[in-house]
Tab-separated table of C-alpha atoms and ligand atoms in Angstrom:
chain	number	residue	atom	x	y	z
A	194	MET	CA	16.544	5.215	12.536
A	195	ASP	CA	15.595	5.930	16.131
A	196	LEU	CA	13.223	8.912	15.893
A	197	ILE	CA	13.307	9.636	19.640
A	198	GLN	CA	17.126	9.741	19.650
A	199	PHE	CA	16.991	11.967	16.579
A	200	GLN	CA	14.693	14.477	18.272
A	201	LYS	CA	16.731	14.370	21.496
A	202	LEU	CA	19.932	15.019	19.633
A	203	PHE	CA	18.570	18.043	17.801
A	204	LYS	CA	16.977	19.586	20.885
A	205	LYS	CA	20.367	20.870	21.947
A	206	GLU	CA	21.201	22.192	18.458
A	207	PRO	CA	19.977	25.432	16.815
A	208	ARG	CA	16.730	24.923	14.842
A	209	TYR	CA	18.319	25.253	11.424
A	210	ARG	CA	20.437	22.174	12.132
A	211	SER	CA	17.446	19.817	12.188
A	212	GLU	CA	16.219	21.413	8.981
A	213	GLN	CA	19.592	20.754	7.366
A	214	ALA	CA	19.468	17.163	8.572
A	215	LYS	CA	15.955	16.645	7.219
A	216	ARG	CA	16.983	18.099	3.874
A	217	SER	CA	19.951	15.715	3.639
A	218	LEU	CA	17.822	12.757	4.617
A	219	PHE	CA	14.696	13.395	2.539
A	220	ARG	CA	15.865	15.580	-0.370
A	221	ASP	CA	19.482	14.563	-0.959
A	222	LEU	CA	18.512	11.021	0.076
A	223	ILE	CA	21.846	10.365	1.783
A	224	GLN	CA	22.651	6.769	2.750
A	225	ASN	CA	25.005	7.610	5.606
A	226	TRP	CA	25.251	10.743	7.782
A	227	GLN	CA	28.844	11.284	6.576
A	228	GLU	CA	27.269	12.525	3.327
A	229	ALA	CA	25.370	15.305	5.158
A	230	VAL	CA	28.079	17.871	4.443
A	231	THR	CA	26.109	20.835	5.807
A	232	LEU	CA	26.364	19.354	9.312
A	233	PRO	CA	29.494	19.592	11.487
A	234	LEU	CA	31.650	16.475	11.497
A	235	SER	CA	31.135	15.761	15.208
A	236	LEU	CA	27.350	15.853	14.776
A	237	ARG	CA	27.523	13.534	11.763
A	238	GLU	CA	29.528	11.057	13.794
A	239	GLU	CA	27.075	11.215	16.689
A	240	LEU	CA	24.169	10.723	14.262
A	241	ASN	CA	25.831	7.722	12.678
A	242	LYS	CA	26.296	6.202	16.112
A	243	LYS	CA	22.860	6.979	17.591
A	244	CYS	CA	20.619	7.262	14.534
A	245	PRO	CA	22.057	5.118	11.741
A	246	ILE	CA	20.156	5.350	8.444
A	247	GLU	CA	21.501	2.391	6.510
A	248	ILE	CA	18.770	0.039	5.316
A	249	SER	CA	19.436	-3.667	5.117
A	250	ALA	CA	17.647	-5.094	2.094
A	251	LYS	CA	17.770	-7.698	-0.603
A	252	THR	CA	16.113	-6.907	-3.946
A	253	PHE	CA	14.342	-9.038	-6.546
A	254	PHE	CA	13.614	-7.845	-10.103
A	255	SER	CA	10.725	-9.051	-12.242
A	256	LYS	CA	11.638	-10.245	-15.760
A	257	ASP	CA	10.416	-7.019	-17.336
A	258	LYS	CA	12.282	-5.024	-14.627
A	259	ASN	CA	9.168	-2.958	-13.933
A	260	THR	CA	8.581	-4.466	-10.506
A	261	ILE	CA	11.217	-4.569	-7.813
A	262	LYS	CA	10.599	-6.240	-4.504
A	263	ALA	CA	12.738	-5.395	-1.484
A	264	LEU	CA	13.044	-7.738	1.465
A	265	LEU	CA	13.988	-5.497	4.392
A	266	THR	CA	15.498	-6.840	7.596
A	267	LEU	CA	14.346	-4.922	10.672
A	268	LYS	CA	16.484	-4.299	13.738
A	269	ASP	CA	15.005	-7.279	15.583
A	270	GLY	CA	15.739	-9.548	12.608
A	271	LEU	CA	12.136	-9.765	11.370
A	272	LYS	CA	11.589	-9.247	7.656
A	273	ILE	CA	9.059	-7.271	5.629
A	274	GLU	CA	8.466	-6.693	1.936
A	275	THR	CA	8.074	-3.464	-0.018
A	276	VAL	CA	7.380	-3.265	-3.737
A	277	LEU	CA	8.271	-0.638	-6.327
A	278	MET	CA	6.098	-0.540	-9.447
A	279	ARG	CA	7.480	1.452	-12.366
A	280	HIS	CA	4.710	2.580	-14.690
A	281	LYS	CA	5.226	3.201	-18.386
A	282	ASP	CA	4.563	6.931	-17.998
A	283	LYS	CA	7.486	7.213	-15.527
A	284	ARG	CA	5.270	7.261	-12.462
A	285	ASN	CA	6.648	5.182	-9.632
A	286	THR	CA	4.374	3.645	-7.015
A	287	ILE	CA	5.676	2.177	-3.785
A	288	CYS	CA	3.563	-0.434	-2.043
A	289	VAL	CA	4.440	-0.387	1.670
A	290	SER	CA	3.778	-2.773	4.554
A	291	SER	CA	2.206	-1.606	7.800
A	292	GLN	CA	2.673	-4.742	9.913
A	293	VAL	CA	4.990	-7.739	10.085
A	294	GLY	CA	2.555	-10.412	8.900
A	295	CYS	CA	-1.178	-9.865	9.358
A	296	PRO	CA	-3.732	-11.115	11.914
A	297	LEU	CA	-6.764	-11.077	9.593
A	298	LYS	CA	-6.401	-14.364	7.696
A	299	CYS	CA	-8.289	-13.492	4.500
A	300	SER	CA	-8.498	-16.804	2.651
A	301	PHE	CA	-7.084	-15.481	-0.646
A	302	CYS	CA	-4.080	-13.639	0.808
A	303	ALA	CA	-0.659	-15.191	1.405
A	304	THR	CA	0.351	-12.696	4.112
A	305	GLY	CA	-2.427	-13.887	6.448
A	306	LYS	CA	-1.041	-17.434	6.270
A	307	ILE	CA	2.200	-16.462	8.016
A	308	GLY	CA	0.338	-15.009	11.002
A	309	PHE	CA	0.993	-11.762	12.841
A	310	GLU	CA	4.265	-10.723	14.457
A	311	ARG	CA	3.995	-7.034	15.337
A	312	ASN	CA	3.090	-3.543	14.179
A	313	LEU	CA	5.715	-1.563	12.310
A	314	GLU	CA	7.127	1.559	13.910
A	315	ILE	CA	6.820	4.925	12.186
A	316	TRP	CA	10.393	4.863	10.976
A	317	GLU	CA	10.097	1.298	9.694
A	318	ILE	CA	7.313	2.517	7.402
A	319	VAL	CA	9.240	5.634	6.322
A	320	GLU	CA	12.406	3.688	5.528
A	321	GLN	CA	10.565	1.423	3.063
A	322	VAL	CA	9.920	4.565	1.022
A	323	LEU	CA	13.429	5.932	1.519
A	324	PHE	CA	14.917	2.666	0.301
A	325	PHE	CA	13.256	2.994	-3.110
A	326	ALA	CA	13.575	6.801	-3.229
A	327	ARG	CA	17.363	6.319	-2.920
A	328	TYR	CA	17.277	3.718	-5.673
A	329	LEU	CA	15.181	5.934	-7.975
A	330	LYS	CA	17.479	8.906	-7.416
A	331	LYS	CA	20.306	6.922	-9.019
A	332	ILE	CA	18.255	6.622	-12.213
A	333	LYS	CA	17.062	10.238	-11.939
A	334	GLU	CA	13.475	9.365	-11.059
A	335	THR	CA	11.283	10.061	-8.051
A	336	VAL	CA	8.474	8.501	-6.015
A	337	SER	CA	5.025	9.466	-7.356
A	338	ASN	CA	2.640	7.462	-5.150
A	339	ILE	CA	2.660	5.503	-1.920
A	340	VAL	CA	0.020	2.832	-1.322
A	341	PHE	CA	-0.512	0.944	1.955
A	342	MET	CA	-1.228	-2.332	0.183
A	343	GLY	CA	1.725	-4.400	1.323
A	344	MET	CA	1.768	-6.712	4.327
A	345	GLY	CA	-0.652	-6.041	7.174
A	346	GLU	CA	-3.763	-4.028	7.929
A	347	PRO	CA	-2.923	-0.302	8.126
A	348	PHE	CA	-5.896	0.569	10.344
A	349	LEU	CA	-4.736	-1.897	12.997
A	350	ASN	CA	-1.597	0.264	13.192
A	351	TYR	CA	-3.366	3.593	12.706
A	352	GLN	CA	-1.131	5.954	14.694
A	353	ASN	CA	2.111	4.797	13.106
A	354	VAL	CA	0.675	4.764	9.576
A	355	ILE	CA	-0.600	8.338	9.934
A	356	GLY	CA	2.650	9.330	11.680
A	357	ALA	CA	4.660	8.016	8.725
A	358	ILE	CA	2.379	9.774	6.213
A	359	LYS	CA	2.834	13.055	8.074
A	360	ILE	CA	6.633	12.714	7.937
A	361	LEU	CA	6.597	11.868	4.216
A	362	ASN	CA	4.108	14.670	3.521
A	363	ASP	CA	6.151	17.305	5.410
A	364	ARG	CA	7.040	20.221	3.143
A	365	ASP	CA	10.484	20.608	4.718
A	366	GLY	CA	11.203	16.936	4.231
A	367	PHE	CA	10.146	14.372	1.637
A	368	ASN	CA	7.273	16.631	0.539
A	369	LEU	CA	5.017	14.109	-1.226
A	370	GLY	CA	1.521	15.612	-1.617
A	371	ALA	CA	-1.251	14.055	0.486
A	372	ARG	CA	-3.242	13.100	-2.612
A	373	HIS	CA	-0.431	10.745	-3.582
A	374	PHE	CA	-1.021	8.453	-0.580
A	375	SER	CA	-3.611	5.634	-0.488
A	376	ILE	CA	-4.623	3.467	2.432
A	377	SER	CA	-6.306	0.138	1.695
A	378	THR	CA	-8.305	-1.444	4.534
A	379	VAL	CA	-10.500	-4.472	5.115
A	380	GLY	CA	-12.956	-1.953	6.556
A	381	ILE	CA	-11.963	-1.294	10.179
A	382	VAL	CA	-14.548	1.279	11.305
A	383	GLU	CA	-13.691	2.474	14.820
A	384	GLY	CA	-10.136	3.728	14.967
A	385	GLY	CA	-9.933	3.434	11.174
A	386	ILE	CA	-12.417	4.897	8.669
A	387	GLU	CA	-14.005	7.031	11.411
A	388	GLU	CA	-10.648	8.336	12.540
A	389	LEU	CA	-9.443	9.124	9.016
A	390	ALA	CA	-12.620	11.149	8.410
A	391	LYS	CA	-11.512	13.464	11.223
A	392	GLU	CA	-7.977	14.045	9.904
A	393	LYS	CA	-7.336	17.092	7.802
A	394	LEU	CA	-5.480	14.957	5.274
A	395	GLN	CA	-6.407	14.662	1.607
A	396	ILE	CA	-5.243	11.054	1.274
A	397	ASN	CA	-7.110	8.331	-0.634
A	398	LEU	CA	-9.133	5.587	0.997
A	399	ALA	CA	-9.661	2.122	-0.537
A	400	ILE	CA	-11.894	-0.592	0.903
A	401	SER	CA	-11.229	-4.294	0.250
A	402	LEU	CA	-14.770	-5.461	-0.460
A	403	HIS	CA	-14.279	-8.585	-2.643
A	404	ALA	CA	-17.844	-9.889	-2.221
A	405	PRO	CA	-21.288	-8.327	-2.660
A	406	ASN	CA	-23.001	-10.126	0.253
A	407	ASP	CA	-22.095	-10.893	3.866
A	408	GLU	CA	-22.365	-14.654	3.521
A	409	LEU	CA	-19.657	-14.840	0.869
A	410	ARG	CA	-17.570	-12.022	2.331
A	411	SER	CA	-17.450	-13.728	5.744
A	412	LYS	CA	-16.168	-16.884	4.056
A	413	LEU	CA	-13.386	-14.965	2.322
A	414	MET	CA	-12.620	-12.455	5.073
A	415	PRO	CA	-13.325	-13.524	8.684
A	416	ILE	CA	-13.216	-9.851	9.785
A	417	ASN	CA	-16.569	-9.404	7.994
A	418	LYS	CA	-18.304	-10.840	11.075
A	419	LYS	CA	-17.114	-7.801	13.029
A	420	TYR	CA	-17.390	-5.324	10.156
A	421	PRO	CA	-20.158	-6.493	7.795
A	422	ILE	CA	-20.817	-4.688	4.505
A	423	LYS	CA	-23.597	-2.408	5.791
A	424	LYS	CA	-21.526	-1.203	8.720
A	425	ILE	CA	-18.586	-0.412	6.437
A	426	LEU	CA	-20.735	1.387	3.868
A	427	ASN	CA	-22.344	3.529	6.585
A	428	ALA	CA	-18.878	4.545	7.798
A	429	VAL	CA	-17.799	5.261	4.213
A	430	ASP	CA	-20.886	7.429	3.592
A	431	ASP	CA	-20.064	9.419	6.699
A	432	TYR	CA	-16.419	9.702	5.574
A	433	ILE	CA	-17.555	11.021	2.176
A	434	LYS	CA	-19.918	13.506	3.819
A	435	LYS	CA	-17.051	14.872	5.910
A	436	THR	CA	-14.252	14.810	3.338
A	437	ARG	CA	-15.986	15.022	-0.078
A	438	ARG	CA	-13.377	12.541	-1.313
A	439	ARG	CA	-13.858	9.583	-3.672
A	440	VAL	CA	-13.595	6.101	-2.180
A	441	MET	CA	-12.328	3.058	-4.039
A	442	PHE	CA	-13.834	-0.392	-3.490
A	443	GLU	CA	-11.416	-3.161	-4.385
A	444	TYR	CA	-12.889	-6.352	-5.798
A	445	ILE	CA	-10.668	-9.355	-6.536
A	446	MET	CA	-12.052	-11.510	-9.354
A	447	ILE	CA	-11.902	-15.164	-8.248
A	448	LYS	CA	-13.043	-17.838	-10.674
A	449	ASN	CA	-16.512	-19.290	-9.972
A	450	LEU	CA	-16.602	-17.715	-6.550
A	451	ASN	CA	-17.501	-14.037	-6.730
A	452	ASP	CA	-17.497	-13.379	-10.486
A	453	SER	CA	-21.001	-14.338	-11.709
A	454	GLU	CA	-23.512	-12.010	-13.372
A	455	GLU	CA	-25.624	-12.182	-10.254
A	456	HIS	CA	-22.682	-11.074	-8.122
A	457	ALA	CA	-22.169	-8.158	-10.505
A	458	GLN	CA	-25.834	-7.143	-10.217
A	459	THR	CA	-25.773	-7.301	-6.410
A	460	LEU	CA	-22.526	-5.351	-6.323
A	461	ALA	CA	-23.975	-2.712	-8.641
A	462	GLY	CA	-26.878	-2.290	-6.214
A	463	LEU	CA	-24.426	-1.443	-3.426
A	464	MET	CA	-22.090	0.741	-5.450
A	465	LYS	CA	-24.512	3.072	-7.213
A	466	LYS	CA	-23.568	6.129	-5.177
A	467	PRO	CA	-21.744	9.335	-6.012
A	468	LEU	CA	-18.011	9.289	-5.185
A	469	TYR	CA	-17.947	5.472	-5.000
A	470	PHE	CA	-15.899	3.589	-7.564
A	471	VAL	CA	-15.017	-0.078	-8.037
A	472	ASN	CA	-11.530	-1.323	-8.858
A	473	LEU	CA	-11.563	-4.818	-10.389
A	474	ILE	CA	-8.425	-6.769	-9.535
A	475	SER	CA	-7.276	-9.987	-11.119
A	476	TYR	CA	-6.698	-12.564	-8.364
A	477	ASN	CA	-3.024	-13.349	-7.944
A	478	PRO	CA	-2.735	-17.078	-7.243
A	479	THR	CA	-1.745	-17.886	-3.664
A	480	GLY	CA	-2.785	-21.508	-3.526
A	481	ILE	CA	-6.457	-22.303	-3.229
A	482	PHE	CA	-8.400	-20.288	-5.799
A	483	LYS	CA	-8.171	-19.597	-9.535
A	484	PRO	CA	-8.347	-16.190	-11.205
A	485	SER	CA	-11.428	-15.314	-13.266
A	486	SER	CA	-10.847	-15.685	-16.968
A	487	SER	CA	-9.981	-12.554	-18.801
A	488	ARG	CA	-9.038	-13.591	-22.319
A	489	ALA	CA	-9.652	-16.391	-24.766
A	490	THR	CA	-6.692	-17.773	-26.704
A	491	ALA	CA	-6.724	-18.622	-30.413
A	492	LYS	CA	-7.394	-22.258	-29.506
A	493	GLY	CA	-10.488	-21.207	-27.612
A	494	GLU	CA	-8.929	-21.885	-24.208
A	495	GLU	CA	-9.137	-19.377	-21.446
A	496	GLU	CA	-6.024	-17.505	-20.561
A	497	ASN	CA	-5.540	-14.976	-17.833
A	498	LEU	CA	-4.069	-11.897	-19.412
A	499	PHE	CA	-5.429	-8.933	-17.611
A	500	SER	CA	-4.066	-6.453	-20.090
A	501	SER	CA	-6.665	-7.462	-22.675
A	502	PRO	CA	-9.765	-8.512	-20.808
A	503	SER	CA	-12.708	-10.311	-22.268
A	504	LEU	CA	-14.883	-13.136	-20.877
A	505	ARG	CA	-15.744	-13.002	-17.166
A	506	ILE	CA	-14.023	-9.820	-16.071
A	507	LYS	CA	-15.193	-7.965	-19.159
A	508	LYS	CA	-18.766	-9.128	-18.650
A	509	PHE	CA	-18.636	-8.222	-14.958
A	510	LYS	CA	-17.349	-4.756	-15.779
A	511	GLU	CA	-20.021	-4.228	-18.422
A	512	ILE	CA	-22.816	-5.045	-15.990
A	513	LEU	CA	-21.474	-2.585	-13.433
A	514	GLU	CA	-21.082	0.117	-16.071
A	515	LYS	CA	-24.556	-0.452	-17.465
A	516	GLU	CA	-25.910	0.116	-13.979
A	517	GLY	CA	-24.034	3.426	-13.813
A	518	VAL	CA	-21.207	2.335	-11.497
A	519	MET	CA	-17.739	3.832	-12.053
A	520	VAL	CA	-15.264	1.000	-12.687
A	521	THR	CA	-11.495	0.840	-13.117
A	522	GLN	CA	-9.173	-2.141	-13.526
A	523	ARG	CA	-5.876	-2.739	-11.807
A	524	TYR	CA	-2.863	-3.593	-13.889
A	525	ARG	CA	-0.965	-6.507	-12.425
A	526	PHE	CA	2.664	-6.138	-11.450
A	527	GLY	CA	5.327	-8.525	-10.313
A	528	GLU	CA	3.633	-11.898	-10.210
A	529	ASP	CA	6.820	-13.704	-11.292
A	530	ILE	CA	8.686	-12.548	-8.160
A	531	GLU	CA	5.672	-12.975	-5.850
A	532	ALA	CA	5.413	-9.236	-5.431
A	533	ALA	CA	1.796	-8.843	-6.503
A	534	CYS	CA	-1.052	-7.924	-4.130
A	535	GLY	CA	-1.609	-10.623	-1.549
A	536	GLN	CA	1.571	-12.541	-2.375
A	537	LEU	CA	3.875	-10.912	0.162
A	538	VAL	CA	5.214	-13.289	2.777
A	539	ALA	CA	8.745	-11.953	3.434
A	540	LYS	CA	10.572	-15.152	2.679
A	541	ASP	CA	13.988	-15.288	1.201
A	542	GLY	CA	13.848	-18.360	-0.954
A	543	ARG	CA	13.958	-16.877	-4.442
A	544	LYS	CA	16.722	-15.556	-6.618
B	694	SAH	N1	-5.034	-5.207	4.726
B	694	SAH	C1	-5.277	-4.229	3.720
B	694	SAH	C2	-4.072	-3.899	2.858
B	694	SAH	C3	-3.221	-5.022	2.335
B	694	SAH	S1	-3.778	-5.973	0.981
B	694	SAH	C4	-6.453	-4.622	2.872
B	694	SAH	O1	-6.892	-5.767	2.976
B	694	SAH	O2	-6.982	-3.795	2.151
B	694	SAH	C5	-3.908	-4.905	-0.393
B	694	SAH	C6	-4.942	-5.372	-1.385
B	694	SAH	O3	-4.539	-6.593	-2.026
B	694	SAH	C7	-6.280	-5.642	-0.740
B	694	SAH	O4	-7.350	-5.195	-1.520
B	694	SAH	C8	-6.256	-7.156	-0.686
B	694	SAH	O5	-7.527	-7.672	-0.519
B	694	SAH	C9	-5.618	-7.486	-2.021
B	694	SAH	N2	-5.200	-8.878	-2.154
B	694	SAH	C10	-4.913	-9.755	-1.171
B	694	SAH	N3	-4.615	-10.965	-1.691
B	694	SAH	C11	-4.735	-10.850	-3.034
B	694	SAH	C12	-4.544	-11.740	-4.119
B	694	SAH	N4	-4.169	-12.982	-3.910
B	694	SAH	N5	-4.743	-11.274	-5.372
B	694	SAH	C13	-5.097	-9.989	-5.594
B	694	SAH	N6	-5.278	-9.096	-4.608
B	694	SAH	C14	-5.096	-9.521	-3.345
């Protein structure tokens, strides 16, 4: 939808009209303005012409049906991916993209391999959420959480990401509480972590750390040369001082690369601070690396089943915990439809 056209159109209408429109769009989750029955017919027709709200998407279901990936086609023909994760307790998390592609080229992430096209507009972020909110309404469920962990780096598109959060957080509209939003970043300091610390928004911040020293982190994430670990942690400490909010540090477990006992000890040294916590993530294969082992099979072979961790990930977690670091583990969704973290490339080649 064209937000500027939308505002222009409602400028000449009484105030309650835009409220009615917002209610239809964000509460009733209409798919076409014709369904907005509180609005006069002529206005609905004008809206359909100038601010169409249909979303063009193709969906892919994982075998267990708990992960649904949507491939959205934008108005210029470019494509992005959005993922819905349906948790067992009926919570529904939507993983949204902030850019078409990504310029950062982290070695473990598939999105970086396709390069960078452009930033997403505010509405292009909002409509990823609306797409799945409309779907969930049909099965009488709602959106519980929104995470900026899809394609792109949210802090390289700061204004539009915050703009979209403000629209989705608006009490008269979609009304999702600020605490239900999370932004994941490689650690952009200026115009990112620093900026978020100034907002009066109670959203969650996650930092993609993935290595406990600069040498290894620079190999995995070229952006580390600009934003090395110390610089990021200083910005995070300042953010915590200002907001009093917890910060999550994401750590992908890659076999024989960042998963040794020594890595765990070094990481523990960095993470032993109040309001820090580490989220261990099983690496989703994207080509070059292997995931750290997490379970031994009956035959004594290693198998990667994150739901029942032992071996490397378990050991790693134990070391962190023994050192007094708060640790959580991320459940993996959607690997079979390439919808897991770092696997989003917006290609159309699968059933
Ligand atoms: N650019 C942002 C957000 C997008 S990626 C960021 O880097 O934080 C969301 C999360 O998925 C990040 O923690 C990212 O490092 C992680 N990720 C990327 N590739 C992955 C992979 N192959 N397996 C598991 N997690 C991956």
